Amino acid sequence: MASLTSISQSQSFLVKPQLTNTIANTKPGFVSLRSQSYTTTRMSQKGGGVVVVSATTAEKPKRRYPGEAKGFVEEMRFVAMKLHTKDQAREGEKEVKEPEERSVTKWDPSVDGYLRFLVDSKLVYDTLEDIVQKAPFPSYAEFRNTGLERSEKLAKDLEWFKEQGYAIPEPSSPGVYYAEYLKELSEKDPQAFICHFYNIYFAHSAGGRMIGKKVAQMILDNKDLEFYKWDGDLSQLLQNVRDKLNQVAESWTREEKNHCLEETEKSFKFSGEILRLILS
C-alpha cells in the first residue's frame, strides 16, 4: 500500500491569503480551493507514494484607526485633540489663527461679551437636551439625564447676572445658527449629531472649566459660576457617558464611524464662534 508523506513547511508554497492546513481525504491529482479560508492542497504521485503539498499564510491585518482598540470615544478624542493648538492641548497640531485660540492669559474679556457667550451657550444646551428628550433616533435616549446637562445651571448664572444689574441679551447669530444646525442634523444624521454631542459636553468639562476659571479671575472677582459645577463626581459622569457612546457606536459601520469623525471640524468651528463672543 502506498504511504502518505507530508512535505515539510520549508517546502510549502504560497498560494492565497489566509490559508489553513486542514487536509481532507483527497485523491491524487485533486486540487481543492476553499472560498473563505483559501486552503490549497495538491496531490501527486511520486516514487510510488502520495505527496501532499499544502500552503498556509495569515490574512493581511485590517487597518486600525488611532484609538480604535480602546473604543470609539477614544477615536473621537484623538481627532479632537489634533484640532487643538499646542497652547490648548499637548497633542494639538493646529496653528493659532483666531483670537480665541490664543492662551487664555492673553485674552481681554468683557462682562458684556461673557454674557453673550453664556446666553448663546444656553441656547445650544437647551437644544441638545431637548433633542435627546424627544429622541428622533432611539439611540439618543441613552443620553438623557446623564448629569452633564448644563441648561439649568446656566439659567441660574444668568439670573445672578440679572440680580447684579446686568441686562441679559438675546441669543446672537452664532448660537442661533448652531442650534438650528443641531436640530436639522439630529433628524437626518445621527452619527454627525453624536459627534457634536460628544465634543460640546466633553470640551466644556475640560478646557471649558479652565476658561471659566481664568475669566472669573479677570472680570468676575473669582465668582464660581454654576456652569462649571456638576452634581456628583464629574469623572464618573463622564465615564458613564463614554460607555454609552461606545455602546451606541458598536452598531455603526466603519463608514458611519468615519462620517462621525469627519464632523469634528464643524463642531470646533461652531463652538469657536460662540467662544469668541467672550472677547467681543
Coordinates of C-alpha atoms in Angstrom, one line a residue, residues 11-164:
Q11 CA 8.9 23.1 1.1
S12 CA 5.4 24.6 1.1
F13 CA 4.5 27.3 -1.4
L14 CA 2.3 30.4 -1.1
V15 CA -1.0 30.5 -3.0
K16 CA -3.6 32.8 -1.4
P17 CA -4.0 34.9 1.8
Q18 CA -5.4 33.3 5.0
L19 CA -4.9 29.6 4.2
T20 CA -5.5 26.7 6.5
N21 CA -3.5 23.5 6.6
T22 CA -6.5 21.2 7.2
I23 CA -6.3 18.4 4.6
A24 CA -9.4 16.4 3.7
N25 CA -9.2 12.9 2.3
T26 CA -8.4 13.9 -1.3
K27 CA -7.4 11.8 -4.3
P28 CA -4.2 12.0 -6.2
G29 CA -4.2 14.9 -8.7
F30 CA -7.0 16.7 -6.9
V31 CA -6.7 20.5 -6.2
S32 CA -9.1 22.0 -3.6
L33 CA -9.8 25.7 -3.2
R34 CA -12.0 26.9 -0.4
S35 CA -13.5 30.4 -0.8
Q36 CA -13.2 31.5 2.8
S37 CA -10.0 30.0 4.1
Y38 CA -8.4 29.5 0.7
T39 CA -6.9 26.1 1.7
T40 CA -4.9 24.8 -1.2
T41 CA -4.0 21.1 -1.4
R42 CA -2.2 19.5 -4.4
M43 CA -1.6 15.7 -4.5
S44 CA 0.7 14.0 -6.8
Q45 CA 2.2 10.6 -7.3
K46 CA 6.0 10.3 -6.7
G47 CA 8.1 7.3 -6.3
G48 CA 5.1 5.0 -5.7
G49 CA 3.8 7.2 -2.8
V50 CA 1.5 10.2 -2.5
V51 CA 2.9 13.6 -1.9
V52 CA 0.8 16.3 -0.3
V53 CA 1.7 19.9 -0.8
S54 CA -0.1 22.4 1.5
A55 CA 0.3 26.2 1.7
T56 CA -0.7 28.4 4.6
T57 CA -0.4 32.1 5.3
A58 CA -2.2 34.6 7.6
E59 CA -4.8 37.1 6.4
K60 CA -3.4 40.6 5.9
P61 CA -4.2 42.6 9.2
K62 CA -7.0 45.1 8.7
R63 CA -6.2 48.8 9.2
R64 CA -6.6 50.0 12.8
Y65 CA -7.7 53.6 13.4
P66 CA -6.0 55.7 16.1
G67 CA -7.7 54.9 19.4
E68 CA -9.9 52.1 17.9
A69 CA -8.6 49.5 20.3
K70 CA -9.9 51.5 23.3
G71 CA -13.4 52.2 21.8
F72 CA -14.9 54.7 19.5
V73 CA -14.8 57.6 22.1
E74 CA -11.0 57.3 22.0
E75 CA -11.2 57.7 18.3
M76 CA -13.2 60.9 18.7
R77 CA -10.9 62.2 21.4
F78 CA -7.9 61.6 19.1
V79 CA -9.4 63.6 16.2
A80 CA -10.5 66.4 18.5
M81 CA -7.0 66.7 20.1
K82 CA -5.4 67.2 16.7
L83 CA -7.6 70.2 16.1
H84 CA -6.4 72.0 19.3
T85 CA -3.4 74.3 19.3
K86 CA -0.3 73.4 21.4
D87 CA -1.4 76.0 23.9
Q88 CA -4.7 74.2 24.3
A89 CA -3.5 70.6 24.3
R90 CA -0.3 68.7 24.3
E91 CA -1.4 66.7 21.3
G92 CA -2.6 69.7 19.4
E93 CA -1.4 70.3 15.9
K94 CA -3.4 73.4 14.8
E95 CA -1.7 76.7 14.3
V96 CA -3.1 79.7 16.2
K97 CA -5.2 81.8 13.8
E98 CA -8.2 83.1 15.8
P99 CA -8.2 85.2 19.0
E100 CA -9.9 82.5 21.0
E101 CA -7.2 80.0 20.1
R102 CA -4.6 82.0 22.0
S103 CA -3.7 81.3 25.6
V104 CA -6.5 82.5 27.9
T105 CA -3.9 84.5 29.8
K106 CA -3.6 86.7 26.7
W107 CA -7.4 87.3 26.4
D108 CA -9.0 90.7 27.2
P109 CA -12.6 89.6 28.1
S110 CA -15.5 91.8 29.0
V111 CA -18.6 91.1 31.1
D112 CA -20.9 92.0 28.2
G113 CA -19.0 89.6 25.9
Y114 CA -19.1 86.9 28.6
L115 CA -22.8 87.3 29.0
R116 CA -23.3 86.9 25.2
F117 CA -21.2 83.7 25.4
L118 CA -23.3 82.4 28.3
V119 CA -26.6 83.2 26.5
D120 CA -25.6 81.5 23.3
S121 CA -24.2 78.6 25.2
K122 CA -27.5 78.1 27.0
L123 CA -29.4 78.1 23.7
V124 CA -27.1 75.3 22.4
Y125 CA -27.5 73.3 25.6
D126 CA -31.3 73.8 25.6
T127 CA -31.3 72.5 22.1
L128 CA -29.2 69.4 22.8
E129 CA -31.2 68.5 25.9
D130 CA -34.5 68.9 24.1
I131 CA -33.3 66.7 21.2
V132 CA -32.3 63.8 23.5
Q133 CA -35.6 64.1 25.3
K134 CA -37.6 63.8 22.1
A135 CA -35.1 61.3 20.7
P136 CA -35.9 61.3 16.9
F137 CA -33.5 58.4 16.8
P138 CA -33.9 55.8 19.7
S139 CA -30.2 55.9 20.5
Y140 CA -30.4 59.5 21.6
A141 CA -32.5 58.4 24.6
E142 CA -29.3 56.8 26.0
F143 CA -28.1 60.3 26.8
R144 CA -31.0 61.5 28.9
N145 CA -30.2 62.6 32.5
T146 CA -26.5 62.0 32.3
G147 CA -25.6 64.6 34.9
L148 CA -23.7 66.6 32.3
E149 CA -26.7 68.8 31.4
R150 CA -25.9 72.5 31.6
S151 CA -29.2 74.3 30.8
E152 CA -30.5 74.7 34.4
K153 CA -27.0 75.7 35.6
L154 CA -26.8 78.4 33.0
A155 CA -30.3 79.7 33.9
K156 CA -29.1 80.2 37.5
D157 CA -26.0 82.0 36.3
L158 CA -27.9 84.4 34.1
E159 CA -30.3 85.1 36.9
W160 CA -27.3 86.0 39.1
F161 CA -26.1 88.4 36.5
K162 CA -29.5 90.0 36.3
E163 CA -29.5 90.5 40.1
Q164 CA -26.2 92.3 39.7

